[in-house]
Coordinates of C-alpha atoms and ligand atoms in Angstrom, one line a residue:
Chain A
X707 CA -254.7 76.3 164.9
X708 CA -257.7 74.6 165.9
X709 CA -259.5 77.1 164.6
X710 CA -259.4 76.8 160.7
X711 CA -262.5 76.4 159.0
X712 CA -261.4 73.1 157.4
X713 CA -260.8 70.1 159.9
X714 CA -259.4 68.1 156.7
X715 CA -257.8 69.6 153.5
X716 CA -256.3 67.4 151.0
X717 CA -254.4 69.2 147.9
X718 CA -253.9 67.4 145.0
X719 CA -253.5 64.2 146.2
X720 CA -252.9 61.5 143.7
X721 CA -251.9 57.6 143.6
X722 CA -250.3 55.8 140.9
X723 CA -250.5 51.8 140.7
X724 CA -247.8 51.3 138.0
X725 CA -249.2 53.4 135.0
X726 CA -252.5 53.7 136.2
X727 CA -253.6 56.8 138.5
X728 CA -256.2 55.4 140.8
X729 CA -256.5 58.6 142.4
X730 CA -255.6 61.6 140.3
X731 CA -255.0 65.1 141.6
X732 CA -257.6 65.2 144.1
X733 CA -258.9 68.8 146.1
X734 CA -260.9 67.8 149.2
X735 CA -261.9 70.6 151.8
X736 CA -263.8 69.3 154.7
X737 CA -265.6 71.8 157.0
X738 CA -265.1 71.1 160.9
X739 CA -268.1 69.7 162.1
X740 CA -269.4 68.7 158.8
X741 CA -270.4 65.2 157.8
X742 CA -268.9 65.5 154.1
X743 CA -269.8 62.4 151.7
X744 CA -267.4 61.0 149.1
X745 CA -269.5 59.0 146.5
X746 CA -268.9 57.7 143.0
X747 CA -269.4 54.6 141.3
X748 CA -267.3 51.3 141.9
X749 CA -263.8 51.9 141.4
X750 CA -263.8 55.8 141.5
X751 CA -260.6 55.7 144.2
X752 CA -262.9 56.5 146.9
X753 CA -261.0 53.5 149.3
X754 CA -257.8 54.6 147.7
X755 CA -258.6 58.3 149.0
X756 CA -259.2 57.2 152.3
X757 CA -255.8 55.3 152.3
X758 CA -254.1 58.4 151.3
X759 CA -255.6 60.6 153.9
X760 CA -255.0 58.2 156.5
X761 CA -251.4 57.4 155.2
X762 CA -252.0 53.6 154.7
X763 CA -251.2 54.4 151.3
X764 CA -248.0 57.2 150.7
X765 CA -249.3 59.5 148.2
X766 CA -247.5 59.7 144.9
X767 CA -248.6 63.6 144.9
X768 CA -250.0 66.3 147.0
X769 CA -250.6 67.2 150.3
X770 CA -252.7 66.8 153.2
X771 CA -253.7 69.0 156.0
X772 CA -255.3 67.7 159.5
X773 CA -256.0 71.0 161.9
X774 CA -253.8 73.1 159.7
X775 CA -250.8 71.1 160.3
X776 CA -249.1 69.2 157.3
X777 CA -249.4 65.4 157.9
X778 CA -248.6 64.2 154.6
X779 CA -245.1 62.9 155.8
X780 CA -246.9 61.1 158.9
X781 CA -247.2 57.3 159.1
X782 CA -250.6 56.0 159.9
X783 CA -250.1 55.4 163.6
X784 CA -249.3 58.8 164.1
X785 CA -252.2 60.3 162.0
X786 CA -254.2 58.2 164.4
X787 CA -252.5 59.9 167.0
X788 CA -253.3 63.4 165.8
X789 CA -257.1 62.2 165.9
X790 CA -258.1 61.2 162.9
X791 CA -258.8 57.4 162.5
X792 CA -260.7 55.4 159.7
X793 CA -262.9 52.2 159.7
X794 CA -262.6 49.9 156.6
X795 CA -265.1 49.0 153.8
X796 CA -264.0 45.1 154.6
X797 CA -265.0 44.6 158.2
X798 CA -262.3 45.0 160.3
X799 CA -262.4 43.3 163.6
X800 CA -259.9 41.0 165.8
X801 CA -261.8 37.8 165.1
X802 CA -260.8 36.0 168.0
X803 CA -261.2 38.6 170.5
X804 CA -264.5 39.6 172.3
X805 CA -266.2 42.6 171.5
X806 CA -265.2 44.2 174.2
X807 CA -261.5 43.3 174.0
X808 CA -262.0 44.5 170.4
X809 CA -262.8 48.4 172.3
X810 CA -260.4 47.8 174.8
X811 CA -257.5 47.2 172.2
X812 CA -258.6 50.5 170.6
X813 CA -258.5 52.0 174.2
X814 CA -255.4 50.9 175.0
X815 CA -253.9 52.9 172.6
X816 CA -254.0 56.3 174.2
X817 CA -254.2 54.3 177.9
X818 CA -250.1 53.5 177.9
X819 CA -250.5 50.1 178.8
X820 CA -250.2 48.4 175.6
X821 CA -246.2 47.5 176.7
X822 CA -247.1 45.8 179.9
X823 CA -246.2 42.0 179.1
X824 CA -245.9 41.9 182.7
X825 CA -249.1 42.8 183.9
X826 CA -252.1 40.7 184.2
X827 CA -255.1 41.6 182.1
X828 CA -256.8 42.9 185.2
X829 CA -254.5 45.8 185.4
X830 CA -256.8 47.1 182.2
X831 CA -260.2 46.4 183.5
X832 CA -260.8 49.8 184.3
X833 CA -260.9 50.4 180.7
X834 CA -263.7 48.0 180.5
X835 CA -266.6 50.9 182.0
X836 CA -265.6 53.0 179.2
X837 CA -265.8 49.9 176.4
X838 CA -269.1 48.9 177.8
X839 CA -270.2 52.7 177.0
X840 CA -268.9 52.4 173.6
X841 CA -270.7 48.9 173.1
X842 CA -274.3 50.1 174.5
X843 CA -273.8 53.1 172.2
X844 CA -273.7 51.0 168.9
X845 CA -276.3 48.5 170.5
X846 CA -273.6 45.9 171.1
X847 CA -274.3 45.3 174.9
X848 CA -275.6 41.9 174.7
X849 CA -272.7 40.8 172.7
X850 CA -269.8 42.4 175.2
X851 CA -268.4 38.3 175.7
X852 CA -269.1 37.1 172.0
X853 CA -266.0 36.6 170.0
X854 CA -266.1 39.3 166.9
X855 CA -266.1 35.9 164.4
X856 CA -269.3 34.9 165.9
X857 CA -271.1 38.3 165.4
X858 CA -273.5 39.0 162.5
X859 CA -272.2 41.1 159.5
X860 CA -274.0 44.1 160.7
X861 CA -272.8 43.6 164.1
X862 CA -269.2 43.5 163.2
X863 CA -269.7 46.8 161.6
X864 CA -271.6 48.3 164.5
X865 CA -268.3 46.8 166.4
X866 CA -266.2 48.7 164.2
X867 CA -267.7 52.1 164.7
X868 CA -267.3 51.4 168.6
X869 CA -263.6 50.7 168.1
X870 CA -263.1 53.8 166.1
X871 CA -265.1 55.8 168.4
X872 CA -262.6 54.5 171.1
X873 CA -260.3 56.8 170.2
X874 CA -262.3 59.9 170.3
X875 CA -261.5 61.0 166.5
X876 CA -261.5 64.5 165.7
X877 CA -262.2 63.3 162.3
X878 CA -263.7 59.9 161.5
X879 CA -263.6 58.4 158.1
X880 CA -266.0 55.6 157.4
X881 CA -265.9 53.6 154.3
X882 CA -269.0 52.3 153.6
X883 CA -270.5 51.7 157.2
X884 CA -273.7 50.4 155.8
X885 CA -272.5 48.2 153.0
X886 CA -273.9 44.6 153.5
X887 CA -276.5 45.5 156.3
X888 CA -280.1 44.9 156.5
X889 CA -282.7 47.5 156.4
X890 CA -283.3 46.8 160.0
X891 CA -279.5 47.9 161.1
X892 CA -279.1 50.6 158.5
X893 CA -281.4 52.7 160.8
X894 CA -279.8 52.7 163.9
X895 CA -276.4 53.0 162.2
X896 CA -277.3 56.1 160.3
X897 CA -279.0 57.6 163.7
X898 CA -275.7 56.5 165.6
X899 CA -273.2 58.6 163.0
X900 CA -275.6 61.5 163.3
X901 CA -275.4 61.3 166.9
X902 CA -271.3 61.1 167.1
X903 CA -271.3 63.6 164.5
X904 CA -272.4 66.4 167.0
X905 CA -268.8 67.0 168.2
X906 CA -266.6 65.7 165.3
X907 CA -265.9 65.8 161.4
X908 CA -267.2 62.7 159.4
X909 CA -266.1 61.5 156.0
X910 CA -268.0 58.8 155.0
X911 CA -267.9 56.9 151.6
X912 CA -271.5 55.6 151.0
X913 CA -273.3 53.9 148.2
X914 CA -276.9 53.9 149.9
X915 CA -277.9 57.2 148.6
X916 CA -280.9 57.6 151.5
X917 CA -278.5 57.6 153.9
X918 CA -276.2 59.9 151.8
X919 CA -279.0 62.3 151.9
X920 CA -279.9 62.4 155.2
X921 CA -276.7 62.4 156.8
X922 CA -274.0 64.7 154.8
X923 CA -273.7 68.1 154.6
X924 CA -271.6 68.2 151.4
X925 CA -270.9 65.8 149.1
X926 CA -267.9 65.1 146.9
X927 CA -268.4 63.1 143.6
X928 CA -265.2 61.2 142.4
X929 CA -265.1 59.5 138.8
X930 CA -262.0 57.5 137.8
X931 CA -260.0 59.1 140.5
X932 CA -261.0 62.5 140.0
X933 CA -263.5 65.1 141.6
X934 CA -266.5 65.3 138.8
X935 CA -268.1 67.6 141.5
X936 CA -268.9 69.0 144.7
X937 CA -272.2 70.3 146.3
X938 CA -275.0 69.3 148.7
X939 CA -277.4 66.8 147.8
X940 CA -280.2 68.4 145.7
X941 CA -277.2 69.8 143.4
X942 CA -275.3 66.7 143.2
X943 CA -278.4 64.5 142.8
X944 CA -280.2 66.5 139.8
X945 CA -276.5 66.9 138.2
X946 CA -276.4 65.3 134.6
X947 CA -272.6 64.1 134.8
X948 CA -273.4 62.5 138.2
X949 CA -276.0 60.5 136.9
X950 CA -274.3 60.0 133.6
X951 CA -271.4 58.7 135.8
X952 CA -273.6 56.2 137.8
X953 CA -274.9 54.7 134.7
X954 CA -271.5 54.3 133.5
X955 CA -270.5 52.9 136.9
X956 CA -273.3 50.5 136.6
X957 CA -272.5 49.4 132.8
X958 CA -268.5 48.8 133.9
X959 CA -269.5 46.7 136.7
X960 CA -271.8 44.1 134.1
Chain B
X539 CA -261.5 21.3 186.6
X540 CA -258.8 23.8 185.2
X541 CA -256.9 24.0 188.5
X542 CA -257.5 19.9 189.0
X543 CA -255.7 19.4 185.9
X544 CA -252.8 21.6 186.8
X545 CA -252.2 20.2 190.1
X546 CA -252.4 16.5 188.7
X547 CA -249.9 17.7 186.5
X548 CA -247.6 19.2 188.8
X549 CA -247.7 16.1 191.1
X550 CA -246.9 13.6 188.1
X551 CA -244.3 15.8 187.4
X552 CA -242.6 16.2 190.7
X553 CA -243.3 12.3 191.1
X554 CA -242.2 11.3 187.4
X555 CA -238.5 10.5 187.5
X556 CA -238.9 8.1 190.2
X557 CA -240.4 6.1 187.6
X558 CA -239.0 7.4 184.3
X559 CA -235.5 7.8 183.2
X560 CA -234.6 11.7 184.4
X561 CA -232.8 12.6 181.0
X562 CA -235.8 12.0 179.0
X563 CA -237.9 14.0 181.3
X564 CA -236.0 16.7 181.1
X565 CA -235.4 16.5 177.3
X566 CA -239.3 16.9 177.5
X567 CA -239.3 19.9 179.5
X568 CA -236.7 21.5 177.8
X569 CA -239.1 21.3 174.7
X570 CA -241.7 22.3 176.6
X571 CA -240.3 25.8 177.2
X572 CA -239.0 25.3 173.2
X573 CA -242.4 24.9 172.3
X574 CA -243.9 27.8 174.5
X575 CA -241.8 30.0 172.9
X576 CA -242.3 29.3 169.4
X577 CA -246.0 29.2 170.2
X578 CA -245.7 32.5 171.6
X579 CA -244.9 33.9 168.5
X580 CA -247.0 31.5 166.0
X581 CA -249.9 31.0 168.1
X582 CA -250.4 34.7 169.6
X583 CA -248.8 37.0 167.5
X584 CA -249.2 35.1 164.0
X585 CA -245.4 35.0 163.1
X586 CA -244.1 32.2 161.5
X587 CA -240.3 31.7 162.6
X588 CA -239.1 28.9 160.7
X589 CA -235.4 29.5 162.8
X590 CA -236.3 29.0 166.1
X591 CA -233.8 27.0 166.3
X592 CA -231.1 29.3 166.2
X593 CA -232.0 30.9 169.6
X594 CA -231.6 27.3 171.3
X595 CA -228.6 26.6 169.9
X596 CA -226.8 29.5 170.2
X597 CA -227.8 29.5 174.0
X598 CA -227.1 26.1 174.3
X599 CA -223.2 27.0 173.1
X600 CA -223.3 29.9 174.7
X601 CA -224.0 27.9 178.0
X602 CA -221.6 25.3 177.3
X603 CA -218.6 28.2 177.0
X604 CA -219.5 30.0 179.6
X605 CA -219.5 27.1 182.3
X606 CA -216.3 25.4 180.7
X607 CA -214.0 28.5 180.8
X608 CA -215.5 30.7 183.6
X609 CA -216.5 29.3 186.8
X610 CA -220.3 30.9 186.8
X611 CA -223.0 29.7 188.7
X612 CA -225.1 27.7 186.3
X613 CA -228.4 30.0 186.6
X614 CA -226.5 32.8 185.5
X615 CA -224.7 30.9 182.6
X616 CA -228.2 30.3 181.6
X617 CA -229.8 33.4 181.9
X618 CA -226.8 35.4 180.3
X619 CA -227.2 33.1 177.3
X620 CA -230.8 33.3 176.9
X621 CA -230.4 37.0 176.9
X622 CA -227.6 36.8 174.1
X623 CA -230.4 34.6 172.2
X624 CA -232.9 37.7 173.0
X625 CA -230.5 39.9 171.6
X626 CA -230.3 37.8 168.6
X627 CA -234.1 37.5 168.3
X628 CA -234.5 41.5 168.9
X629 CA -232.1 41.4 165.7
X630 CA -233.7 39.2 163.3
X631 CA -237.1 40.6 164.3
X632 CA -235.9 44.1 163.4
X633 CA -235.0 43.1 160.0
X634 CA -237.5 40.7 159.9
X635 CA -241.1 42.1 161.2
X636 CA -242.0 44.5 158.1
X637 CA -242.6 41.3 156.0
X638 CA -245.5 38.8 156.9
X639 CA -246.0 35.4 156.2
X640 CA -243.9 33.3 153.6
X641 CA -241.6 36.2 153.7
X642 CA -241.0 36.2 157.3
X643 CA -240.4 32.9 157.8
X644 CA -237.9 33.0 154.5
X645 CA -235.7 35.4 156.3
X646 CA -236.1 33.9 159.8
X647 CA -235.1 30.6 157.5
X648 CA -232.1 32.8 156.4
X649 CA -230.6 33.9 159.7
X650 CA -231.0 30.4 160.8
X651 CA -228.8 29.0 158.2
X652 CA -226.1 31.7 158.7
X653 CA -226.0 31.3 162.4
X654 CA -225.7 27.6 161.8
X655 CA -222.8 28.3 159.2
X656 CA -221.3 30.9 161.8
X657 CA -221.5 28.1 164.5
X658 CA -219.9 25.7 162.4
X659 CA -217.0 27.5 161.4
X660 CA -216.4 28.7 164.9
X661 CA -213.5 26.9 166.8
X662 CA -215.0 27.4 170.4
X663 CA -217.7 25.2 169.3
X664 CA -215.8 22.0 168.2
X665 CA -217.3 22.2 164.8
X666 CA -219.0 19.0 163.9
X667 CA -218.0 17.1 166.8
X668 CA -220.0 19.6 168.7
X669 CA -218.6 20.8 172.4
X670 CA -218.8 18.1 175.0
X671 CA -218.1 17.8 178.5
X672 CA -220.2 20.9 179.6
X673 CA -220.1 21.0 183.6
X674 CA -223.2 21.3 185.9
X675 CA -221.6 24.0 188.2
X676 CA -223.1 24.9 191.6
X677 CA -226.7 26.7 191.7
X678 CA -226.2 30.0 193.2
X679 CA -222.7 29.3 193.5
X680 CA -223.5 27.1 196.5
X681 CA -226.0 24.0 195.7
X682 CA -224.5 21.0 194.2
X683 CA -227.3 19.8 191.8
X684 CA -224.9 17.9 189.6
X685 CA -226.7 14.7 190.1
X686 CA -229.7 13.7 187.7
X687 CA -232.5 13.5 190.2
X688 CA -231.7 17.0 191.6
X689 CA -230.9 18.4 188.7
X690 CA -234.7 17.3 187.4
X691 CA -236.0 19.3 189.9
X692 CA -233.9 22.3 188.8
X693 CA -235.1 22.2 185.2
X694 CA -238.7 21.6 186.5
X695 CA -238.6 24.6 188.4
X696 CA -237.2 26.4 185.7
X697 CA -240.1 25.0 183.4
X698 CA -242.7 25.7 185.7
X699 CA -241.6 29.5 186.1
X700 CA -241.4 29.5 182.1
X701 CA -245.1 28.7 181.8
X702 CA -246.1 30.8 184.5
X703 CA -244.4 33.7 182.6
X704 CA -245.8 32.9 179.1
X705 CA -249.4 32.2 180.6
X706 CA -248.7 36.1 182.3
X707 CA -247.3 37.4 178.9
X708 CA -250.6 36.1 176.9
X709 CA -252.9 37.4 179.3
X710 CA -251.6 40.7 180.0
X711 CA -252.4 44.2 178.0
X712 CA -249.3 43.5 175.7
X713 CA -250.5 40.1 175.1
X714 CA -254.2 41.8 174.0
X715 CA -252.4 43.8 171.9
X716 CA -250.3 41.1 170.0
X717 CA -253.9 39.0 169.4
X718 CA -255.1 41.9 167.8
X719 CA -251.9 42.0 165.4
X720 CA -252.3 38.8 165.1
X721 CA -256.0 39.0 163.7
X722 CA -255.7 42.3 161.6
X723 CA -252.3 44.1 161.8
X724 CA -253.6 46.8 159.5
X725 CA -256.6 47.9 161.9
X726 CA -254.0 47.7 164.8
X727 CA -251.9 50.3 162.9
X728 CA -254.8 52.4 162.0
X729 CA -255.7 52.7 165.7
X730 CA -252.7 54.6 166.6
X731 CA -249.9 51.6 167.5
X732 CA -246.5 50.7 165.6
X733 CA -247.7 46.8 165.2
X734 CA -243.7 46.2 164.0
X735 CA -242.6 47.3 167.4
X736 CA -244.8 44.9 168.9
X737 CA -243.7 42.2 166.7
X738 CA -240.2 43.1 167.9
X739 CA -240.4 42.6 171.5
X740 CA -242.5 39.3 170.7
X741 CA -239.4 38.1 168.9
X742 CA -237.2 39.4 171.7
X743 CA -239.0 37.6 174.5
X744 CA -239.4 34.2 172.5
X745 CA -236.0 34.3 171.6
X746 CA -235.1 34.5 175.3
X747 CA -237.2 32.0 176.1
X748 CA -235.7 29.7 173.5
X749 CA -232.5 30.5 174.8
X750 CA -233.3 29.5 178.3
X751 CA -234.5 26.0 176.9
X752 CA -231.1 25.8 175.0
X753 CA -228.8 26.3 177.8
X754 CA -231.0 24.0 180.1
X755 CA -230.6 21.1 177.3
X756 CA -226.8 21.8 177.0
X757 CA -226.7 21.4 180.8
X758 CA -228.8 18.3 180.8
X759 CA -226.9 16.5 178.1
X760 CA -223.5 17.9 179.2
X761 CA -223.2 18.8 175.1
X762 CA -224.0 21.0 172.8
X763 CA -224.1 20.0 169.1
X764 CA -225.1 21.6 165.7
X765 CA -228.3 19.5 165.6
X766 CA -229.4 22.1 168.0
X767 CA -229.1 24.7 165.5
X768 CA -230.5 23.1 162.6
X769 CA -233.5 23.5 160.5
X770 CA -234.6 19.9 161.7
X771 CA -235.4 21.4 165.1
X772 CA -236.6 24.6 163.9
X773 CA -239.3 22.1 161.6
X774 CA -240.0 20.0 164.7
X775 CA -241.1 22.7 166.9
X776 CA -243.4 23.5 164.3
X777 CA -244.8 20.2 164.4
X778 CA -244.9 20.1 168.1
X779 CA -247.1 23.3 167.8
X780 CA -249.5 22.4 165.4
X781 CA -249.9 18.6 166.7
X782 CA -250.4 19.9 170.6
X783 CA -252.8 22.7 169.4
X784 CA -251.8 26.0 168.3
X785 CA -252.5 29.2 170.2
X786 CA -253.4 27.1 173.3
X787 CA -251.3 27.3 176.1
X788 CA -250.9 23.7 176.7
X789 CA -250.9 22.2 173.6
X790 CA -247.7 23.0 172.3
X791 CA -246.5 21.4 175.7
X792 CA -248.3 18.7 175.1
X793 CA -246.9 18.4 171.6
X794 CA -243.7 18.7 172.6
X795 CA -244.0 15.7 175.2
X796 CA -245.4 13.7 172.6
X797 CA -243.0 13.9 169.6
X798 CA -240.1 13.6 172.0
X799 CA -241.0 10.5 173.7
X800 CA -241.9 9.0 170.1
X801 CA -238.7 10.0 168.8
X802 CA -237.3 8.3 171.9
X803 CA -239.3 5.4 171.3
X804 CA -238.5 5.2 167.6
X805 CA -234.9 6.1 168.0
X806 CA -234.1 2.1 167.5
X807 CA -235.5 2.5 163.9
X808 CA -233.4 5.0 162.4
X809 CA -235.0 6.7 159.2
X810 CA -238.4 5.6 160.5
X811 CA -238.6 8.0 163.1
X812 CA -238.2 10.9 160.5
X813 CA -241.0 9.1 158.1
X814 CA -243.4 8.5 161.2
X815 CA -243.2 12.5 162.1
X816 CA -244.0 13.0 158.6
X817 CA -247.3 11.1 158.7
X818 CA -248.2 12.3 162.2
X819 CA -248.2 15.7 160.7
X820 CA -250.4 14.7 157.6
X821 CA -252.6 13.1 159.7
X822 CA -252.7 15.9 162.1
X823 CA -253.5 18.6 159.3
X824 CA -256.1 16.6 157.8
X825 CA -258.3 15.2 160.8
X826 CA -256.9 17.3 163.6
X827 CA -257.0 21.1 162.8
X828 CA -257.0 22.0 166.4
X829 CA -254.3 20.0 167.4
X830 CA -254.7 17.3 170.1
X831 CA -255.5 19.9 173.0
X832 CA -257.5 22.1 171.1
X833 CA -259.7 18.9 169.8
X834 CA -259.9 17.1 173.5
X835 CA -261.1 20.9 174.2
X836 CA -263.7 20.8 171.5
X837 CA -265.3 17.5 172.4
X838 CA -265.3 18.4 176.2
X839 CA -267.3 21.3 175.5
X840 CA -269.3 19.4 172.9
X841 CA -270.5 16.9 175.7
X842 CA -271.0 19.5 178.1
X843 CA -273.6 21.1 175.8
X844 CA -275.0 18.2 175.4
X845 CA -275.4 17.5 178.9
X846 CA -276.9 20.9 179.6
X847 CA -279.3 20.3 177.1
Ligands
ATP1148 N1 -252.9 48.2 145.6 C1 -253.7 48.7 144.6 N2 -253.0 48.3 143.3 C2 -253.5 48.3 142.2 N3 -255.0 48.9 141.7 C3 -255.5 49.0 142.8 C4 -254.9 49.2 144.3 N4 -256.0 49.6 145.1 C5 -256.9 49.9 144.0 N5 -256.5 49.8 143.0 C6 -257.2 50.5 141.8 O1 -257.7 51.6 142.3 C7 -259.2 51.8 141.6 C8 -260.0 52.5 142.8 O2 -259.9 51.5 143.7 P1 -260.9 52.2 145.2 O3 -260.6 50.6 146.1 O4 -260.4 53.1 145.6 O5 -262.2 52.3 144.6 P2 -263.5 52.8 145.4 O6 -264.1 53.7 145.2 O7 -263.2 52.4 146.8 O8 -264.7 51.4 144.9 P3 -266.0 50.4 145.7 O9 -267.0 51.5 145.6 O10 -265.8 49.2 144.7 O11 -265.1 50.7 146.7 C9 -259.6 50.3 141.0 O12 -259.5 49.9 139.8 C10 -258.8 49.7 142.0 O13 -258.3 48.1 141.1
MG1149 MG1 -263.6 51.0 148.2

């Protein structure tokens, strides 16, 4: 089962909001171990795709296959347990918890301690070491005891990646991990993504094309909820339709 | 500093009944427990239950019923009643936790009104007149604690136990998940948890604690009335929590003390008590976002950091 060529597959997934198809009959094949980028103009349906893949939203049509197993009917939490975990476009940290606690919450997911309302918190201090490791990896060692709310935007994004990594996902979905980051933050995050991609599959939504070009093995372009094309960076960036779609997207936004 | 505060608090509460009318003190303690139960939900799980009184009131009647009709010892009657409230909490939670914010509040409110109606119609509650003459049976079936002074120490011990329990829950692995759910439920779900289950457990525990407060209250006064189940009490506990400081452990307890003493002082003015409560609520919302305890804590931190500079 774990030997299928594709870690993640979507077959004809779609999502309808009222009369509007935000995602329409999308096929996606993500090769095991690859970094697969999902790009497209604003409102193309990238985030909605992520919502469907992780079952945050119930697809109106189609099937989702993770590691050869149909997960279309699972709930979000079970998708996470199966090894596919996402990050969010809008920074999703636990604002009143410290950086360490943020990561520790994720570590508790597979630790089985989460129900113990009678145990002192010191009973899970054994998770701290792993949490500190993860914070260190994303460059947040110094922020260990700071509340997430007090972190800069870039650091919140980094914390989110550490939290996602804590689940050791086989497939990691990153929704615009560098959005809103300053130049000095983008480089290390890109490096980090490359580093953690070694033993896992990554799908990344990203507007920063230099990040896309350095990271991705494969790119799927979405437009108006549908797949416009798929290819490597050279193919995609030279495609007339893609260029037109991006210009069109800019027009829409204006 | 914190330990000193706690010790002073305990010393004061041990000496208090020699200076203050014990029934007033016991009322405060019951509402300290009640407010702590509410704070567990709103302050730590982010759930605004607008029907907390149903757990208080149901348990008050149940305790009364058991003490009047059976020879149960007092602690068993109160515990059993608290469990009944906890079961109600689990049920209400099961129905309501999928909703959030105002919808959750409305569903809990509807349940509370329904429980109110049931108790009003039931024969055993005495309807509008309430249930009178609830006896204080012996503690563990042997110790006579019926005298007010002794009973005060029983209520105090129960209150301290509850405070310890809430402290433990808030600072537990479960408590950490609960706070994460309060901050971002969708994220918690995406990390492989089922937030609704955690919220149901929080509701269950909270309802059980509110039930404990109700059982104690019924034995303090020797009667249970519909007021204990009414929406005004559900509202009052919100006021106590906000006044004292949401999400701080001691805040709601302090808030409970202030409101009960104030009600007691203002009782002679009738309706004015309500108006005063309203005015206080507005002032707190406008000028003391963090509540009495929260603001005091912020003030201390400010002074400290000034000294440090
Ligand atoms: N819950 C919803 N209800 C109705 N419409 C929605 C909903 N979620 C998304 N949409 C619509 O679906 C379309 C796709 O949205 P989506 O967020 O997936 O775009 P995106 O590609 O992630 O864009 P961006 O680059 O701006 O993040 C948009 O037109 C959006 O308004
Ligand atoms: Mg998006």
